[in-house]
Tab-separated table of C-alpha atoms in Angstrom:
chain	number	residue	atom	x	y	z
A	1	UNK	CA	6.119	-16.951	-14.621
A	2	UNK	CA	4.166	-18.752	-11.903
A	3	UNK	CA	0.528	-17.683	-11.811
A	4	UNK	CA	-1.508	-17.342	-8.627
A	5	UNK	CA	-5.202	-17.614	-9.358
A	6	UNK	CA	-7.577	-16.755	-6.540
A	7	UNK	CA	-11.125	-18.060	-6.591
A	8	UNK	CA	-12.674	-14.735	-5.676
A	9	UNK	CA	-10.049	-11.955	-5.801
A	10	UNK	CA	-10.877	-8.763	-3.967
A	11	UNK	CA	-8.720	-6.847	-6.451
A	12	UNK	CA	-7.903	-8.059	-9.950
A	13	UNK	CA	-5.623	-6.058	-12.248
A	14	UNK	CA	-5.180	-7.069	-15.891
A	15	UNK	CA	-3.236	-5.435	-18.713
A	16	UNK	CA	-2.810	-2.185	-16.770
A	17	UNK	CA	-1.097	0.550	-18.771
A	18	UNK	CA	-0.318	4.002	-17.373
A	19	UNK	CA	1.238	7.246	-18.563
A	20	UNK	CA	2.592	10.466	-17.093
A	21	UNK	CA	2.262	12.891	-19.958
A	22	UNK	CA	4.083	11.288	-22.880
A	23	UNK	CA	5.956	8.851	-20.628
A	24	UNK	CA	4.568	5.318	-20.813
A	25	UNK	CA	5.269	3.831	-17.353
A	26	UNK	CA	3.198	0.647	-16.987
A	27	UNK	CA	3.149	-1.928	-19.785
A	28	UNK	CA	0.447	-4.445	-18.943
A	29	UNK	CA	0.678	-4.984	-15.170
A	30	UNK	CA	-1.428	-7.863	-13.863
A	31	UNK	CA	-1.951	-9.365	-10.388
A	32	UNK	CA	-4.653	-10.470	-7.951
A	33	UNK	CA	-5.248	-10.054	-4.222
A	34	UNK	CA	-7.638	-12.136	-2.147
A	35	UNK	CA	-9.690	-10.676	0.683
A	36	UNK	CA	-7.601	-10.515	3.863
A	37	UNK	CA	-4.281	-11.062	2.069
A	38	UNK	CA	-1.140	-9.017	2.496
A	39	UNK	CA	0.649	-8.790	-0.851
A	40	UNK	CA	3.780	-6.855	-1.740
A	41	UNK	CA	5.036	-5.304	-4.950
A	42	UNK	CA	8.822	-5.633	-4.943
A	43	UNK	CA	11.235	-4.079	-7.407
A	44	UNK	CA	14.020	-1.609	-7.970
A	45	UNK	CA	13.571	2.152	-8.003
A	46	UNK	CA	11.740	3.224	-11.125
A	47	UNK	CA	10.230	-0.203	-11.783
A	48	UNK	CA	6.664	1.135	-11.676
A	49	UNK	CA	5.552	0.071	-8.198
A	50	UNK	CA	4.260	3.442	-7.005
A	51	UNK	CA	2.669	4.104	-10.386
A	52	UNK	CA	0.825	0.800	-10.014
A	53	UNK	CA	-0.691	1.931	-6.703
A	54	UNK	CA	-1.629	5.312	-8.141
A	55	UNK	CA	-3.122	3.653	-11.200
A	56	UNK	CA	-5.265	1.358	-9.051
A	57	UNK	CA	-6.539	4.501	-7.291
A	58	UNK	CA	-7.075	6.358	-10.564
A	59	UNK	CA	-4.655	9.189	-9.764
A	60	UNK	CA	-2.501	9.037	-12.898
A	61	UNK	CA	-3.049	11.157	-15.994
A	62	UNK	CA	-4.021	8.227	-18.205
A	63	UNK	CA	-4.603	4.522	-17.618
A	64	UNK	CA	-6.059	1.664	-19.626
A	65	UNK	CA	-6.639	-2.017	-18.992
A	66	UNK	CA	-8.755	-3.474	-16.204
A	67	UNK	CA	-8.853	-2.816	-12.453
A	68	UNK	CA	-11.669	-4.741	-10.813
A	69	UNK	CA	-12.550	-4.347	-7.116
A	70	UNK	CA	-15.083	-6.761	-5.615
A	71	UNK	CA	-16.004	-7.693	-9.188
A	72	UNK	CA	-16.694	-4.064	-10.175
A	73	UNK	CA	-14.672	-2.561	-13.020
A	74	UNK	CA	-13.130	0.786	-11.998
A	75	UNK	CA	-10.855	1.704	-14.909
A	76	UNK	CA	-13.132	4.504	-16.121
A	77	UNK	CA	-14.015	5.839	-12.670
A	78	UNK	CA	-12.459	8.940	-11.053
A	79	UNK	CA	-10.391	8.534	-7.898
A	80	UNK	CA	-13.085	9.844	-5.532
A	81	UNK	CA	-15.517	7.186	-6.757
A	82	UNK	CA	-12.845	4.509	-6.364
A	83	UNK	CA	-12.207	5.628	-2.778
A	84	UNK	CA	-15.908	5.263	-1.996
A	85	UNK	CA	-15.719	1.603	-3.005
A	86	UNK	CA	-13.348	1.014	-0.093
A	87	UNK	CA	-9.784	1.624	-1.317
A	88	UNK	CA	-7.357	3.993	0.416
A	89	UNK	CA	-3.855	5.097	-0.577
A	90	UNK	CA	-1.081	6.064	1.844
A	91	UNK	CA	1.679	7.783	-0.179
A	92	UNK	CA	5.391	7.439	0.483
A	93	UNK	CA	5.654	11.169	1.234
A	94	UNK	CA	2.875	10.752	3.856
A	95	UNK	CA	1.128	14.031	3.004
A	96	UNK	CA	1.010	15.456	6.537
A	97	UNK	CA	-0.259	19.055	6.594
A	98	UNK	CA	2.026	21.404	8.539
A	99	UNK	CA	-0.813	23.874	9.207
A	100	UNK	CA	-2.853	21.225	11.053
A	101	UNK	CA	-2.250	19.474	14.343
A	102	UNK	CA	-2.237	15.680	14.668
A	103	UNK	CA	-5.945	15.347	15.388
A	104	UNK	CA	-6.893	17.752	12.578
A	105	UNK	CA	-4.724	15.746	10.152
A	106	UNK	CA	-6.388	12.579	11.408
A	107	UNK	CA	-9.880	13.984	10.854
A	108	UNK	CA	-9.157	15.431	7.418
A	109	UNK	CA	-10.181	12.595	5.044
A	110	UNK	CA	-13.937	12.018	4.782
A	111	UNK	CA	-15.534	8.753	5.819
A	112	UNK	CA	-16.463	7.086	2.525
A	113	UNK	CA	-17.915	3.794	3.768
A	114	UNK	CA	-19.336	2.477	7.044
A	115	UNK	CA	-17.047	0.371	9.203
A	116	UNK	CA	-14.081	2.697	9.574
A	117	UNK	CA	-12.183	2.918	12.835
A	118	UNK	CA	-13.164	5.614	15.320
A	119	UNK	CA	-10.635	8.183	16.530
A	120	UNK	CA	-10.630	6.423	19.911
A	121	UNK	CA	-9.795	3.105	18.227
A	122	UNK	CA	-7.017	4.750	16.209
A	123	UNK	CA	-5.555	6.314	19.350
A	124	UNK	CA	-5.638	2.899	21.030
A	125	UNK	CA	-3.682	1.530	18.066
A	126	UNK	CA	-1.289	4.531	18.114
A	127	UNK	CA	-0.883	5.763	21.720
A	128	UNK	CA	1.848	8.189	20.622
A	129	UNK	CA	-0.616	10.036	18.416
A	130	UNK	CA	-3.008	10.563	21.303
A	131	UNK	CA	-0.197	12.008	23.404
A	132	UNK	CA	0.787	14.328	20.530
A	133	UNK	CA	-2.724	15.088	19.259
A	134	UNK	CA	-2.334	18.884	19.730
A	135	UNK	CA	1.139	18.992	18.166
A	136	UNK	CA	1.776	20.278	14.663
A	137	UNK	CA	1.672	17.289	12.309
A	138	UNK	CA	5.086	17.924	10.789
A	139	UNK	CA	6.716	18.229	14.233
A	140	UNK	CA	6.290	14.492	14.756
A	141	UNK	CA	9.135	12.042	14.251
A	142	UNK	CA	9.275	10.177	10.947
A	143	UNK	CA	7.785	7.077	12.533
A	144	UNK	CA	4.973	9.054	14.162
A	145	UNK	CA	4.206	10.773	10.858
A	146	UNK	CA	3.970	7.365	9.185
A	147	UNK	CA	1.599	6.171	11.899
A	148	UNK	CA	-0.501	9.307	11.423
A	149	UNK	CA	-0.618	8.776	7.658
A	150	UNK	CA	-1.802	5.190	8.123
A	151	UNK	CA	-4.177	6.072	10.959
A	152	UNK	CA	-5.774	8.751	8.818
A	153	UNK	CA	-6.936	6.257	6.171
A	154	UNK	CA	-8.306	3.835	8.776
A	155	UNK	CA	-11.136	6.299	9.512
A	156	UNK	CA	-12.388	6.224	5.942
A	157	UNK	CA	-13.987	2.785	6.012
A	158	UNK	CA	-11.589	1.405	3.405
A	159	UNK	CA	-11.075	-2.355	3.385
A	160	UNK	CA	-8.106	-2.359	0.958
A	161	UNK	CA	-5.088	-0.339	2.069
A	162	UNK	CA	-2.453	0.655	-0.509
A	163	UNK	CA	0.739	1.441	1.423
A	164	UNK	CA	3.684	2.969	-0.429
A	165	UNK	CA	7.105	2.389	1.188
A	166	UNK	CA	5.904	2.784	4.807
A	167	UNK	CA	9.355	1.942	6.226
A	168	UNK	CA	11.367	4.303	4.008
A	169	UNK	CA	13.946	6.269	6.013
A	170	UNK	CA	12.901	4.882	9.400
A	171	UNK	CA	15.154	3.483	12.131
A	172	UNK	CA	15.147	-0.328	12.520
A	173	UNK	CA	13.183	-0.228	15.784
A	174	UNK	CA	10.480	1.872	14.088
A	175	UNK	CA	10.457	-0.466	11.082
A	176	UNK	CA	9.709	-3.296	13.503
A	177	UNK	CA	6.819	-1.270	14.975
A	178	UNK	CA	5.419	-0.617	11.498
A	179	UNK	CA	5.638	-4.348	10.786
A	180	UNK	CA	3.752	-5.129	13.991
A	181	UNK	CA	1.124	-2.539	13.041
A	182	UNK	CA	0.616	-3.975	9.558
A	183	UNK	CA	0.248	-7.473	10.992
A	184	UNK	CA	-2.337	-6.112	13.429
A	185	UNK	CA	-4.307	-4.518	10.595
A	186	UNK	CA	-4.253	-7.798	8.689
A	187	UNK	CA	-5.522	-9.606	11.789
A	188	UNK	CA	-8.369	-7.074	11.967
A	189	UNK	CA	-9.454	-8.095	8.467
A	190	UNK	CA	-7.864	-5.412	6.314
A	191	UNK	CA	-6.438	-6.372	2.937
A	192	UNK	CA	-3.060	-4.748	2.244
A	193	UNK	CA	-1.168	-4.058	-0.976
A	194	UNK	CA	2.296	-2.942	0.039
A	195	UNK	CA	5.013	-1.380	-2.113
A	196	UNK	CA	8.373	-2.173	-0.580
A	197	UNK	CA	12.035	-2.245	-1.577
A	198	UNK	CA	13.212	-3.985	1.570
A	199	UNK	CA	12.318	-7.600	0.828
A	200	UNK	CA	13.686	-8.694	4.210
A	201	UNK	CA	11.024	-6.568	5.887
A	202	UNK	CA	8.407	-7.688	3.371
A	203	UNK	CA	9.195	-11.334	4.082
A	204	UNK	CA	8.212	-10.873	7.736
A	205	UNK	CA	4.653	-9.773	6.978
A	206	UNK	CA	3.517	-10.795	3.483
A	207	UNK	CA	1.572	-13.760	2.158
A	208	UNK	CA	2.775	-13.319	-1.414
A	209	UNK	CA	5.087	-11.134	-3.481
A	210	UNK	CA	4.885	-9.814	-7.039
A	211	UNK	CA	8.099	-8.643	-8.743
A	212	UNK	CA	7.755	-5.496	-10.863
A	213	UNK	CA	10.368	-4.725	-13.513
A	214	UNK	CA	10.183	-2.122	-16.312
A	215	UNK	CA	6.475	-1.561	-15.773
A	216	UNK	CA	5.486	-5.241	-15.805
A	217	UNK	CA	4.945	-7.991	-13.257
A	218	UNK	CA	7.653	-10.485	-14.155
A	219	UNK	CA	7.405	-13.043	-11.352
A	220	UNK	CA	5.515	-13.985	-8.202
A	221	UNK	CA	6.392	-15.976	-5.091
A	222	UNK	CA	4.530	-17.198	-2.067
A	223	UNK	CA	6.303	-16.018	1.055
A	224	UNK	CA	6.930	-19.612	2.141
A	225	UNK	CA	8.817	-20.166	-1.138
A	226	UNK	CA	11.217	-17.218	-0.814
A	227	UNK	CA	14.139	-19.269	0.449
A	228	UNK	CA	13.976	-21.403	-2.709
A	229	UNK	CA	14.129	-18.357	-4.962
A	230	UNK	CA	16.628	-16.033	-3.263
A	231	UNK	CA	19.037	-16.081	-6.220
A	232	UNK	CA	16.295	-14.953	-8.598
A	233	UNK	CA	15.077	-12.376	-6.101
A	234	UNK	CA	18.572	-10.940	-5.690
A	235	UNK	CA	18.869	-10.705	-9.459
A	236	UNK	CA	15.565	-8.850	-9.746
A	237	UNK	CA	16.253	-6.459	-6.864
A	238	UNK	CA	19.991	-5.999	-7.332
A	239	UNK	CA	20.745	-6.826	-3.689
């Protein structure tokens, strides 16, 4: 497997193991992300991609190994402490509260570090949310709910965004908008770790890709190298 070694990784994961109850899901995951990079975890359903994100955030029942953020080991820290370091997780199911309107959903997470985006800045990034700010959160379209879920974590001051399947179930035109948004966030200096099944979408935004299979990282490609490795990628992803 090709190794990508970064001089000063923002996030470094080594030998990460994770369990749900008695089920052993991750079997020694390892990867690195440099500050300002956009990196994807690609793989089939059940490969361990989402569990990897949750394990980085400390929201699995049990994890061992090493997860280092800005040189600080976090493997023994609870998830709230990890969030305060500057990591934020946007789950695939989005987690929009039906009892709250758009603005209340947006304001729900606490600010954990200085430097987060203001509500005005978020509305500038997502004009639709400003127009719908008094609407019930779950009355939004799927694309608007995804924008709300991402916008919500931008207030927190996080510098590393963990995005889980942000394009899942969305129409192609909305997928394109989500891609434009993620590129904008990268240009603003955010670092992004993206779980994605659609490698065609991933190839339009990512710097590098890690392939996850059976709870392990089994390969890695730079985005510029994808064309040379399409046969291997198809084999890994079953596409």
